[in-house]
Short mmCIF file of C-alpha atoms in Angstrom, two decimals:
data_model
loop_
_atom_site.label_atom_id
_atom_site.label_comp_id
_atom_site.label_asym_id
_atom_site.label_seq_id
_atom_site.Cartn_x
_atom_site.Cartn_y
_atom_site.Cartn_z
CA UNK A 256 -68.29 41.72 -87.15
CA UNK A 257 -67.17 44.28 -89.50
CA UNK A 258 -65.43 47.19 -90.40
CA UNK A 259 -65.59 50.72 -92.52
CA UNK A 260 -63.42 50.49 -95.83
CA UNK A 261 -62.61 54.46 -97.58
CA UNK A 262 -61.95 55.09 -101.23
CA UNK A 263 -58.48 57.02 -101.76
CA UNK A 264 -60.38 60.05 -103.27
CA UNK A 265 -63.62 61.27 -101.41
CA UNK A 266 -64.83 59.97 -98.74
CA UNK A 267 -67.39 56.75 -100.16
CA UNK A 268 -67.05 54.32 -96.81
CA UNK A 269 -68.62 51.11 -97.10
CA UNK A 270 -69.34 49.21 -94.28
CA UNK A 271 -67.80 45.24 -94.13
CA UNK A 272 -68.62 42.89 -92.22
CA UNK A 273 -68.03 38.76 -91.80
CA UNK A 274 -69.35 35.99 -89.65
CA UNK A 275 -68.91 35.77 -86.10
CA UNK A 276 -66.36 32.62 -85.67
CA UNK A 277 -65.76 29.94 -82.25
CA UNK A 278 -62.98 29.27 -80.54
CA UNK A 279 -61.80 26.60 -78.27
CA UNK A 280 -60.65 26.64 -74.48
CA UNK A 281 -58.32 24.56 -73.69
CA UNK A 282 -57.96 24.47 -69.38
CA UNK A 283 -55.69 21.47 -68.05
CA UNK A 284 -55.60 21.33 -64.13
CA UNK A 285 -52.35 20.74 -62.58
CA UNK A 286 -50.68 19.79 -58.97
CA UNK A 287 -47.61 20.49 -57.02
CA UNK A 288 -46.93 16.70 -57.01
CA UNK A 289 -47.22 13.86 -58.93
CA UNK A 290 -50.27 12.35 -57.62
CA UNK A 291 -52.11 10.23 -59.83
CA UNK A 292 -55.15 11.56 -58.56
CA UNK A 293 -56.69 14.57 -60.51
CA UNK A 294 -56.45 17.78 -58.10
CA UNK A 295 -59.26 19.75 -59.37
CA UNK A 296 -61.78 20.58 -62.05
CA UNK A 297 -62.95 23.34 -64.16
CA UNK A 298 -66.43 24.04 -65.55
CA UNK A 299 -66.84 26.60 -68.08
CA UNK A 300 -70.59 27.02 -69.10
CA UNK A 301 -72.22 28.54 -72.34
CA UNK A 302 -70.11 26.64 -75.21
CA UNK A 303 -71.32 24.65 -77.92
CA UNK A 304 -69.47 21.48 -78.84
CA UNK A 305 -66.69 22.47 -76.34
CA UNK A 306 -66.32 25.98 -78.53
CA UNK A 307 -67.71 29.74 -77.74
CA UNK A 308 -68.37 32.13 -80.13
CA UNK A 309 -65.81 35.27 -80.64
CA UNK A 310 -66.40 37.51 -78.31
CA UNK A 311 -68.58 36.02 -75.87
CA UNK A 312 -67.98 36.63 -72.28
CA UNK A 313 -66.63 33.26 -70.86
CA UNK A 314 -66.35 32.71 -66.67
CA UNK A 315 -64.37 29.47 -65.83
CA UNK A 316 -64.71 28.34 -61.95
CA UNK A 317 -62.24 26.15 -60.44
CA UNK A 318 -63.03 23.32 -58.10
CA UNK A 319 -60.58 21.62 -56.13
CA UNK A 320 -60.44 17.59 -55.54
CA UNK A 321 -60.61 16.50 -51.96
CA UNK A 322 -57.50 17.39 -49.52
CA UNK A 323 -56.86 20.04 -52.37
CA UNK A 324 -57.08 23.74 -52.84
CA UNK A 325 -57.29 26.01 -55.62
CA UNK A 326 -53.96 28.52 -56.20
CA UNK A 327 -54.04 30.05 -59.53
CA UNK A 328 -54.94 30.78 -63.01
CA UNK A 329 -52.67 31.04 -65.63
CA UNK A 330 -52.10 32.09 -68.81
CA UNK A 331 -50.05 29.92 -71.99
CA UNK A 332 -46.95 31.36 -70.84
CA UNK A 333 -47.18 30.99 -66.83
CA UNK A 334 -48.00 34.27 -65.84
CA UNK A 335 -51.00 34.41 -62.86
CA UNK A 336 -54.18 36.15 -64.33
CA UNK A 337 -56.29 35.54 -61.00
CA UNK A 338 -55.93 33.75 -57.85
CA UNK A 339 -59.65 33.71 -57.63
CA UNK A 340 -61.56 30.17 -58.37
CA UNK A 341 -63.85 32.02 -60.98
CA UNK A 342 -61.91 33.78 -63.66
CA UNK A 343 -64.54 35.86 -65.96
CA UNK A 344 -62.65 36.66 -69.89
CA UNK A 345 -63.91 37.78 -73.22
CA UNK A 346 -63.17 35.25 -76.06
CA UNK A 347 -60.99 36.30 -79.38
CA UNK A 348 -59.03 33.54 -80.22
CA UNK A 349 -58.42 29.97 -79.58
CA UNK A 350 -57.02 30.27 -75.72
CA UNK A 351 -55.15 27.72 -73.26
CA UNK A 352 -54.82 28.41 -69.23
CA UNK A 353 -53.85 26.46 -66.28
CA UNK A 354 -55.88 26.18 -63.35
CA UNK A 355 -53.19 25.31 -60.51
CA UNK A 356 -54.32 23.22 -57.37
CA UNK A 357 -51.94 22.54 -54.23
CA UNK A 358 -52.54 19.65 -51.94
CA UNK A 359 -53.43 20.94 -48.26
CA UNK A 360 -51.25 20.22 -45.61
CA UNK A 361 -52.00 19.29 -41.75
CA UNK A 362 -49.41 19.21 -39.08
CA UNK A 363 -49.25 16.38 -36.56
CA UNK A 364 -48.33 17.26 -32.90
CA UNK A 365 -47.16 14.20 -31.27
CA UNK A 366 -46.79 14.07 -27.36
CA UNK A 367 -45.11 11.60 -24.91
CA UNK A 368 -47.00 10.89 -21.62
CA UNK A 369 -46.16 11.42 -18.81
CA UNK A 370 -43.73 14.47 -19.80
CA UNK A 371 -42.02 14.56 -16.44
CA UNK A 372 -38.76 15.52 -18.37
CA UNK A 373 -39.17 12.37 -20.47
CA UNK A 374 -42.68 13.70 -21.94
CA UNK A 375 -41.17 14.58 -25.10
CA UNK A 376 -39.88 12.37 -28.05
CA UNK A 377 -36.65 11.30 -26.79
CA UNK A 378 -37.86 11.26 -22.90
CA UNK A 379 -37.19 8.65 -21.29
CA UNK A 380 -40.23 7.07 -20.65
CA UNK A 381 -40.64 6.16 -24.52
CA UNK A 382 -40.71 8.08 -28.39
CA UNK A 383 -42.57 8.50 -30.82
CA UNK A 384 -41.48 8.85 -34.49
CA UNK A 385 -43.43 10.31 -37.54
CA UNK A 386 -44.18 13.71 -36.14
CA UNK A 387 -44.34 16.83 -38.52
CA UNK A 388 -46.03 18.19 -41.25
CA UNK A 389 -47.68 16.33 -44.04
CA UNK A 390 -50.00 15.99 -47.11
CA UNK A 391 -53.52 16.12 -46.56
CA UNK A 392 -55.28 12.19 -47.06
CA UNK A 393 -51.75 11.16 -46.64
CA UNK A 394 -51.68 7.02 -44.78
CA UNK A 395 -49.99 7.94 -41.36
CA UNK A 396 -48.01 5.59 -40.00
CA UNK A 397 -47.13 5.78 -36.23
CA UNK A 398 -45.25 4.16 -33.59
CA UNK A 399 -44.55 4.21 -30.20
CA UNK A 400 -41.38 3.07 -28.64
CA UNK A 401 -41.37 2.30 -24.76
CA UNK A 402 -38.09 3.47 -23.23
CA UNK A 403 -36.24 -0.13 -21.20
CA UNK A 404 -38.28 -0.39 -17.84
CA UNK A 405 -41.52 1.11 -19.36
CA UNK A 406 -44.56 -0.36 -21.52
CA UNK A 407 -46.93 1.38 -23.92
CA UNK A 408 -50.56 2.02 -22.94
CA UNK A 409 -52.76 3.65 -25.47
CA UNK A 410 -52.74 6.65 -28.38
CA UNK A 411 -55.60 9.48 -27.57
CA UNK A 412 -56.24 12.54 -29.52
CA UNK A 413 -58.05 14.93 -26.71
CA UNK A 414 -60.77 12.31 -25.32
CA UNK A 415 -61.01 10.09 -28.16
CA UNK A 416 -59.16 6.76 -28.04
CA UNK A 417 -57.15 5.96 -31.10
CA UNK A 418 -55.74 2.62 -30.15
CA UNK A 419 -54.05 0.20 -27.84
CA UNK A 420 -51.27 -0.86 -30.10
CA UNK A 421 -47.88 0.60 -30.26
CA UNK A 422 -48.88 0.87 -34.00
CA UNK A 423 -51.28 3.43 -35.14
CA UNK A 424 -52.39 4.15 -38.80
CA UNK A 425 -54.74 6.50 -40.39
CA UNK A 426 -55.94 9.29 -42.90
CA UNK A 427 -54.78 12.72 -42.38
CA UNK A 428 -57.50 14.95 -42.81
CA UNK A 429 -56.99 17.68 -40.08
CA UNK A 430 -54.35 18.95 -37.93
CA UNK A 431 -54.33 16.77 -35.17
CA UNK A 432 -52.53 16.27 -31.76
CA UNK A 433 -52.05 12.80 -30.58
CA UNK A 434 -50.65 11.77 -27.13
CA UNK A 435 -48.72 8.56 -26.73
CA UNK A 436 -49.46 7.16 -23.49
CA UNK A 437 -46.15 4.86 -20.98
CA UNK A 438 -46.06 3.66 -17.42
CA UNK A 439 -43.68 2.19 -15.72
CA UNK A 440 -43.54 -1.70 -15.95
CA UNK A 441 -44.23 -3.14 -12.82
CA UNK A 442 -41.35 -5.97 -13.13
CA UNK A 443 -38.24 -5.41 -15.28
CA UNK A 444 -36.44 -8.01 -17.35
CA UNK A 445 -32.88 -9.07 -17.27
CA UNK A 446 -31.53 -10.72 -20.40
CA UNK A 447 -28.19 -12.50 -20.05
CA UNK A 448 -26.03 -13.89 -22.50
CA UNK A 449 -22.49 -15.45 -22.35
CA UNK A 450 -19.70 -14.74 -24.98
CA UNK A 451 -17.83 -17.44 -26.01
CA UNK A 452 -21.38 -19.48 -26.26
CA UNK A 453 -19.45 -22.19 -24.27
CA UNK A 454 -17.61 -20.39 -21.80
CA UNK A 455 -19.67 -20.75 -18.62
CA UNK A 456 -22.98 -20.06 -17.55
CA UNK A 457 -25.13 -17.10 -15.59
CA UNK A 458 -27.51 -16.62 -13.07
CA UNK A 459 -30.24 -13.95 -12.46
CA UNK A 460 -31.66 -14.15 -15.60
CA UNK A 461 -35.36 -13.02 -15.75
CA UNK A 462 -37.62 -10.73 -14.15
CA UNK A 463 -37.17 -8.09 -11.19
CA UNK A 464 -39.80 -6.31 -9.63
CA UNK A 465 -38.76 -2.47 -9.86
CA UNK A 466 -36.64 -1.31 -6.50
CA UNK A 467 -35.60 -4.72 -6.13
CA UNK A 468 -31.71 -5.57 -6.57
CA UNK A 469 -30.70 -7.96 -9.48
CA UNK A 470 -27.43 -10.37 -8.84
CA UNK A 471 -25.56 -11.31 -11.94
CA UNK A 472 -23.25 -14.39 -11.23
CA UNK A 473 -21.07 -15.74 -14.04
CA UNK A 474 -19.24 -19.23 -13.41
CA UNK A 475 -16.93 -19.83 -15.63
CA UNK A 476 -16.22 -23.39 -16.99
CA UNK A 477 -12.98 -24.65 -16.05
CA UNK A 478 -10.84 -23.85 -18.95
CA UNK A 479 -12.57 -20.03 -18.79
CA UNK A 480 -11.84 -16.81 -16.91
CA UNK A 481 -14.54 -14.65 -16.47
CA UNK A 482 -13.31 -10.85 -17.54
CA UNK A 483 -16.31 -8.55 -17.01
CA UNK A 484 -20.43 -8.07 -18.27
CA UNK A 485 -21.14 -5.72 -20.74
CA UNK A 486 -24.88 -3.91 -21.24
CA UNK A 487 -25.88 -2.92 -24.93
CA UNK A 488 -24.34 0.71 -23.84
CA UNK A 489 -20.86 -0.98 -23.95
CA UNK A 490 -20.42 -0.38 -20.42
CA UNK A 491 -18.24 -2.75 -18.73
CA UNK A 492 -18.54 -4.10 -14.94
CA UNK A 493 -15.76 -6.09 -13.71
CA UNK A 494 -17.25 -7.34 -10.36
CA UNK A 495 -18.47 -11.18 -9.81
CA UNK A 496 -21.23 -11.38 -8.86
CA UNK A 497 -22.79 -8.00 -9.79
CA UNK A 498 -25.26 -6.01 -8.11
CA UNK A 499 -27.60 -3.61 -9.15
CA UNK A 500 -30.91 -1.92 -8.47
CA UNK A 501 -32.47 -1.48 -12.06
CA UNK A 502 -34.79 0.93 -13.61
CA UNK A 503 -35.69 -0.67 -17.03
CA UNK A 504 -35.14 -3.65 -18.74
CA UNK A 505 -31.42 -4.76 -19.36
CA UNK A 506 -29.58 -7.04 -21.55
CA UNK A 507 -25.81 -7.99 -20.43
CA UNK A 508 -23.20 -10.46 -21.61
CA UNK A 509 -21.09 -11.93 -19.37
CA UNK A 510 -17.64 -11.99 -21.27
CA UNK A 511 -15.03 -14.93 -20.68
CA UNK A 512 -11.74 -15.52 -22.36
CA UNK A 513 -9.80 -18.79 -22.82
CA UNK A 514 -7.59 -19.38 -19.65
CA UNK A 515 -3.84 -19.34 -20.43
CA UNK A 516 -1.56 -22.54 -19.57
CA UNK A 517 1.30 -21.86 -17.59
CA UNK A 518 4.82 -23.52 -17.85
CA UNK A 519 6.00 -24.23 -13.98
CA UNK A 520 9.42 -25.62 -14.08
CA UNK A 521 11.06 -27.62 -11.09
CA UNK A 522 15.00 -28.31 -10.81
CA UNK A 523 15.80 -30.64 -8.24
CA UNK A 524 19.09 -29.15 -5.89
CA UNK A 525 21.91 -30.35 -5.59
CA UNK A 526 20.93 -33.14 -8.69
CA UNK A 527 17.61 -35.15 -9.59
CA UNK A 528 19.24 -38.31 -7.53
CA UNK A 529 18.47 -36.31 -3.93
CA UNK A 530 14.47 -36.74 -4.61
CA UNK A 531 11.43 -36.64 -6.74
CA UNK A 532 8.80 -34.13 -7.18
CA UNK A 533 4.80 -35.13 -7.49
CA UNK A 534 3.04 -32.91 -8.83
CA UNK A 535 -1.08 -32.49 -8.87
CA UNK A 536 -3.65 -30.44 -10.30
CA UNK A 537 -1.75 -30.06 -13.76
CA UNK A 538 -3.38 -30.66 -17.02
CA UNK A 539 -2.25 -33.56 -19.26
CA UNK A 540 0.38 -31.44 -21.10
CA UNK A 541 2.11 -30.81 -17.73
CA UNK A 542 1.01 -27.19 -17.69
CA UNK A 543 -0.81 -25.43 -15.41
CA UNK A 544 -4.22 -23.81 -16.04
CA UNK A 545 -4.58 -20.17 -15.23
CA UNK A 546 -6.11 -19.57 -11.83
CA UNK A 547 -5.90 -23.35 -10.84
CA UNK A 548 -4.25 -24.30 -7.41
CA UNK A 549 -1.65 -26.51 -8.26
CA UNK A 550 0.65 -28.86 -5.93
CA UNK A 551 3.87 -29.56 -5.70
CA UNK A 552 5.17 -32.21 -3.22
CA UNK A 553 9.14 -32.70 -2.55
CA UNK A 554 9.86 -36.09 -1.84
CA UNK A 555 13.24 -36.77 -1.01
CA UNK A 556 15.43 -39.92 -1.84
CA UNK A 557 17.06 -41.96 0.71
CA UNK A 558 20.18 -40.24 2.37
CA UNK A 559 18.53 -36.98 1.82
CA UNK A 560 16.53 -34.66 3.42
CA UNK A 561 14.58 -31.75 2.07
CA UNK A 562 15.56 -28.08 2.96
CA UNK A 563 12.91 -25.50 1.48
CA UNK A 564 11.19 -24.00 -2.02
CA UNK A 565 13.00 -21.50 -3.57
CA UNK A 566 11.79 -18.88 -6.32
CA UNK A 567 13.94 -18.64 -9.70
CA UNK A 568 16.18 -15.75 -7.53
CA UNK A 569 16.94 -18.00 -5.24
CA UNK A 570 14.77 -16.74 -2.47
CA UNK A 571 13.13 -18.92 -0.21
CA UNK A 572 9.64 -19.61 -0.57
CA UNK A 573 8.66 -22.35 1.76
CA UNK A 574 10.27 -25.01 4.14
CA UNK A 575 7.19 -26.95 3.86
CA UNK A 576 8.01 -30.26 1.65
CA UNK A 577 4.35 -29.25 -0.15
CA UNK A 578 3.93 -25.88 -1.98
CA UNK A 579 0.54 -25.26 -3.15
CA UNK A 580 -0.49 -21.86 -4.92
CA UNK A 581 -2.34 -20.46 -8.13
CA UNK A 582 -1.04 -20.78 -11.75
CA UNK A 583 -0.97 -16.81 -12.72
CA UNK A 584 2.33 -17.28 -14.99
CA UNK A 585 5.37 -19.17 -16.24
CA UNK A 586 7.57 -19.28 -13.03
CA UNK A 587 10.21 -21.75 -11.94
CA UNK A 588 11.05 -23.05 -8.72
CA UNK A 589 13.81 -24.85 -6.68
CA UNK A 590 13.70 -28.50 -4.58
CA UNK A 591 16.48 -28.11 -2.39
CA UNK A 592 17.66 -31.27 -0.66
CA UNK A 593 20.45 -31.75 1.07
CA UNK A 594 22.60 -35.21 1.91
CA UNK A 595 22.21 -36.18 5.39
CA UNK A 596 25.35 -36.73 7.23
CA UNK A 597 26.13 -39.98 8.36
CA UNK A 598 25.50 -39.78 12.20
CA UNK A 599 29.22 -40.41 14.11
CA UNK A 600 29.67 -41.09 17.55
CA UNK A 601 33.20 -40.89 19.54
CA UNK A 602 34.90 -44.36 21.54
CA UNK A 603 36.74 -43.09 24.01
CA UNK A 604 39.30 -45.00 25.50
CA UNK A 605 40.76 -44.81 28.61
CA UNK A 606 43.59 -47.27 31.13
CA UNK A 607 43.66 -47.54 34.93
CA UNK A 608 46.12 -47.40 35.75
CA UNK A 609 47.92 -45.89 32.59
CA UNK A 610 50.92 -48.02 32.82
CA UNK A 611 48.86 -51.18 32.74
CA UNK A 612 49.11 -51.81 29.34
CA UNK A 613 48.19 -50.44 25.98
CA UNK A 614 44.64 -49.83 24.12
CA UNK A 615 43.49 -49.32 20.42
CA UNK A 616 40.35 -48.82 18.51
CA UNK A 617 39.44 -45.52 20.27
CA UNK A 618 38.23 -42.43 17.60
CA UNK A 619 35.19 -41.02 15.47
CA UNK A 620 33.24 -44.05 13.93
CA UNK A 621 30.27 -43.83 11.37
CA UNK A 622 26.85 -45.09 13.08
CA UNK A 623 26.45 -48.59 12.68
CA UNK A 624 30.39 -49.11 12.15
CA UNK A 625 31.85 -52.24 13.67
CA UNK A 626 34.29 -50.90 16.37
CA UNK A 627 37.19 -53.80 17.76
CA UNK A 628 39.16 -52.53 21.04
CA UNK A 629 41.70 -54.01 22.12
CA UNK A 630 43.67 -53.93 25.45
CA UNK A 631 47.51 -55.30 25.53
CA UNK A 632 48.69 -55.42 29.45
CA UNK A 633 52.30 -54.60 30.42
CA UNK A 634 54.88 -56.62 31.54
CA UNK A 635 53.73 -57.19 35.49
CA UNK A 636 50.30 -56.51 34.62
CA UNK A 637 47.21 -58.87 33.89
CA UNK A 638 43.95 -56.93 31.98
CA UNK A 639 40.62 -57.50 33.95
CA UNK A 640 38.04 -56.07 31.35
CA UNK A 641 36.35 -53.36 29.52
CA UNK A 642 34.40 -50.95 31.83
CA UNK A 643 31.55 -48.50 31.29
CA UNK A 644 32.12 -46.60 34.65
CA UNK A 645 31.67 -49.47 37.06
CA UNK A 646 29.63 -51.68 34.92
CA UNK A 647 31.73 -54.58 33.01
CA UNK A 648 31.50 -54.79 29.52
CA UNK A 649 33.54 -57.56 28.32
CA UNK A 650 36.27 -59.60 29.95
CA UNK A 651 38.03 -60.11 26.69
CA UNK A 652 40.82 -58.04 26.19
CA UNK A 653 39.67 -57.66 22.62
CA UNK A 654 35.94 -56.37 22.17
CA UNK A 655 33.51 -55.76 19.23
CA UNK A 656 30.41 -53.65 19.13
CA UNK A 657 28.60 -51.28 16.65
CA UNK A 658 28.78 -47.77 16.65
CA UNK A 659 25.54 -46.20 18.07
CA UNK A 660 26.28 -44.20 20.54
CA UNK A 661 29.50 -41.86 22.06
CA UNK A 662 30.88 -44.00 24.72
CA UNK A 663 33.64 -44.19 26.77
CA UNK A 664 35.67 -47.27 28.10
CA UNK A 665 38.15 -48.40 30.46
CA UNK A 666 40.42 -51.10 30.34
CA UNK A 667 41.43 -51.61 33.85
CA UNK A 668 44.62 -53.63 34.26
CA UNK A 669 45.69 -54.99 37.53
CA UNK A 670 49.76 -55.30 38.83
CA UNK A 671 50.72 -58.86 39.00
CA UNK A 672 51.98 -60.72 41.89
CA UNK A 673 55.55 -62.22 40.93
CA UNK A 674 57.76 -65.04 41.97
CA UNK A 675 60.97 -65.75 40.95
CA UNK A 676 62.41 -69.05 40.10
CA UNK A 677 66.05 -69.63 40.07
CA UNK A 678 67.58 -72.66 38.80
CA UNK A 679 71.33 -73.88 39.48
CA UNK A 680 73.15 -76.55 37.32
CA UNK A 681 75.30 -79.02 39.43
CA UNK A 682 76.89 -82.26 38.78
CA UNK A 683 76.54 -83.82 42.07
CA UNK A 684 77.37 -81.27 44.67
CA UNK A 685 79.22 -79.32 42.49
CA UNK A 686 78.02 -76.25 40.53
CA UNK A 687 78.70 -76.99 37.11
CA UNK A 688 76.78 -75.74 34.04
CA UNK A 689 78.62 -77.41 31.39
CA UNK A 690 77.16 -80.56 32.34
CA UNK A 691 73.74 -79.47 31.09
CA UNK A 692 70.97 -76.85 30.73
CA UNK A 693 67.27 -76.16 32.58
CA UNK A 694 64.47 -74.11 31.13
CA UNK A 695 61.93 -72.36 33.01
CA UNK A 696 63.87 -70.35 34.80
CA UNK A 697 62.45 -66.32 35.25
CA UNK A 698 59.94 -64.58 37.25
CA UNK A 699 56.25 -65.81 36.96
CA UNK A 700 52.88 -64.64 38.23
CA UNK A 701 52.28 -65.76 41.91
CA UNK A 702 49.64 -68.63 41.53
CA UNK A 703 50.49 -69.74 37.71
CA UNK A 704 51.74 -72.99 36.97
CA UNK A 705 55.97 -73.02 36.29
CA UNK A 706 57.78 -75.79 34.20
CA UNK A 707 61.00 -76.43 34.51
CA UNK A 708 63.16 -78.77 31.97
CA UNK A 709 66.55 -80.16 32.29
CA UNK A 710 68.56 -81.52 29.37
CA UNK A 711 72.29 -82.97 29.71
CA UNK A 712 75.22 -81.62 27.97
CA UNK A 713 76.19 -85.11 26.35
CA UNK A 714 75.28 -89.00 26.94
CA UNK A 715 78.10 -88.57 29.16
CA UNK A 716 75.72 -87.05 31.79
CA UNK A 717 72.07 -88.00 33.17
CA UNK A 718 70.14 -85.76 34.99
CA UNK A 719 69.22 -87.35 38.55
CA UNK A 720 66.64 -84.67 40.25
CA UNK A 721 65.72 -81.41 41.82
CA UNK A 722 66.99 -80.13 45.22
CA UNK A 723 65.94 -77.27 46.95
CA UNK A 724 68.77 -74.60 47.69
CA UNK A 725 67.05 -73.02 49.87
CA UNK A 726 65.66 -75.52 52.34
CA UNK A 727 68.50 -77.84 52.96
CA UNK A 728 69.21 -78.97 49.54
CA UNK A 729 66.20 -81.10 50.08
CA UNK A 730 65.50 -83.41 47.10
CA UNK A 731 61.98 -81.74 45.53
CA UNK A 732 61.72 -84.48 42.56
CA UNK A 733 63.64 -85.99 39.65
CA UNK A 734 60.47 -85.76 37.35
CA UNK A 735 61.75 -84.01 34.08
CA UNK A 736 59.74 -81.93 33.16
CA UNK A 737 59.07 -80.64 36.11
CA UNK A 738 55.82 -79.12 36.93
CA UNK A 739 54.86 -76.80 40.27
CA UNK A 740 53.19 -74.14 41.51
CA UNK A 741 55.51 -71.65 43.07
CA UNK A 742 53.99 -69.20 45.96
CA UNK A 743 56.98 -68.04 46.70
CA UNK A 744 60.73 -67.17 45.55
CA UNK A 745 62.76 -70.69 44.82
CA UNK A 746 66.22 -71.25 44.68
CA UNK A 747 66.17 -74.92 43.05
CA UNK A 748 69.16 -76.82 41.78
CA UNK A 749 69.02 -79.59 38.66
CA UNK A 750 71.65 -81.89 39.64
CA UNK A 751 73.39 -84.32 37.25
CA UNK A 752 75.64 -87.38 37.55
CA UNK A 753 78.09 -89.10 35.17
CA UNK A 754 77.12 -92.03 33.65
CA UNK A 755 78.84 -95.23 34.45
CA UNK A 756 78.94 -98.66 33.81
CA UNK A 757 78.38 -101.87 35.92
CA UNK A 758 79.74 -105.43 35.05
CA UNK A 759 78.14 -108.20 36.40
CA UNK A 760 79.50 -111.42 36.63
CA UNK A 761 77.24 -114.52 36.90
CA UNK A 762 79.06 -117.66 38.17
CA UNK A 763 77.47 -120.95 38.24
CA UNK A 764 76.74 -123.17 40.91
CA UNK A 765 74.75 -126.18 41.79
CA UNK A 766 72.06 -123.50 41.97
CA UNK A 767 72.44 -121.62 38.99
CA UNK A 768 69.57 -121.46 36.56
#
């Protein structure tokens, strides 16, 4: 290496030489990611101890690592020098180059089979995750997710079987198309649960052959009520049992809620003394559990009868003493009782004949009351008896009985056959009412005994006998009182006489005592 040097005057030239120098070449290899592996290597032949002689022609060759490709050579400022893997230059100084590499990219194309409307990634027969373009050499994780009612069969790439498990892992070394095969399940699974857990039970869970109906039945515990079935999509179905034809696996929950407890208020009309209410089917707290059939039975007290059940508005609900209903709300019922009126019976009294006498005791009487009827014969009549039609009820003028029915009784009287007893007071053969009195004269029923009594007016008179004035003044007796039974009118005389003194003189003689 040298140069020419000239003097200032004239042309006296000299050739100046120096010894050639040696320079280094620095070539880092870089990729387009942060992969720890070297993206490639660079070979630079012809150097000595890592240096090249000034002016030497140097050829560099870039070799990409596996799964990489060479992109370009760059100078120290990042300017592109060449995109060929081999680059030649003349070295004149220490030099820095950059060999730029890039990771290869391969495409994974994923297909679902069958492809009938659901053969895509989101088809109805299943889905495949993780399709797309990825770094060569990367570890890929594929997962086949069959839709409900289907099951995974296998992975295929062309005619090559890759695996039979839903998860497939492999190293990506080329563009590839992978197909996930699915098929319909022969039997579908029905999963059932209960919410809340202790609210009841279900039937219908388990395997169902494709094409057959599934029947779901929810059975609530006593204190719960079934509301609806709910699937995983949030769809709700109130039918119970619920019947459908599944085309996939299904999960349902039977949703219940605690039954409400309702107040059943019963009032008794006209008052609580009118009767009692028997309650059946109620909880221990007196309330009625929702949808439970409860029974109210009205039992009238003595002297009352049950009429009807009424609601709170006074409208008739039932005339039966026992009222059964399902509890669906708070309710109020009225048990209507009515006091039984004591039956009354009419006692009708008649007289036969009307003029025969007086009667008492007719009128209205409570059932079972004591009734006393009385007949009093008028003068000239005699009572013969109480009659019901032609049947003698009692021969007593006063008759008592219990009122048990309406009755009509007739007091029958008979006209008396009478005789007149007339008495005249006489002193001897002379009528003289001053010498005494007589009791017992008057009118008498024929055939009845009559007693006459004669009483002197003073001690100066003495009764001497009874004489029949209509029968030649015949002496008929001297009894006093005098009792007889007249069969016809009589006309007697009560005969008195004056008292007299009798003086007896007893003369003694030889035979005197």
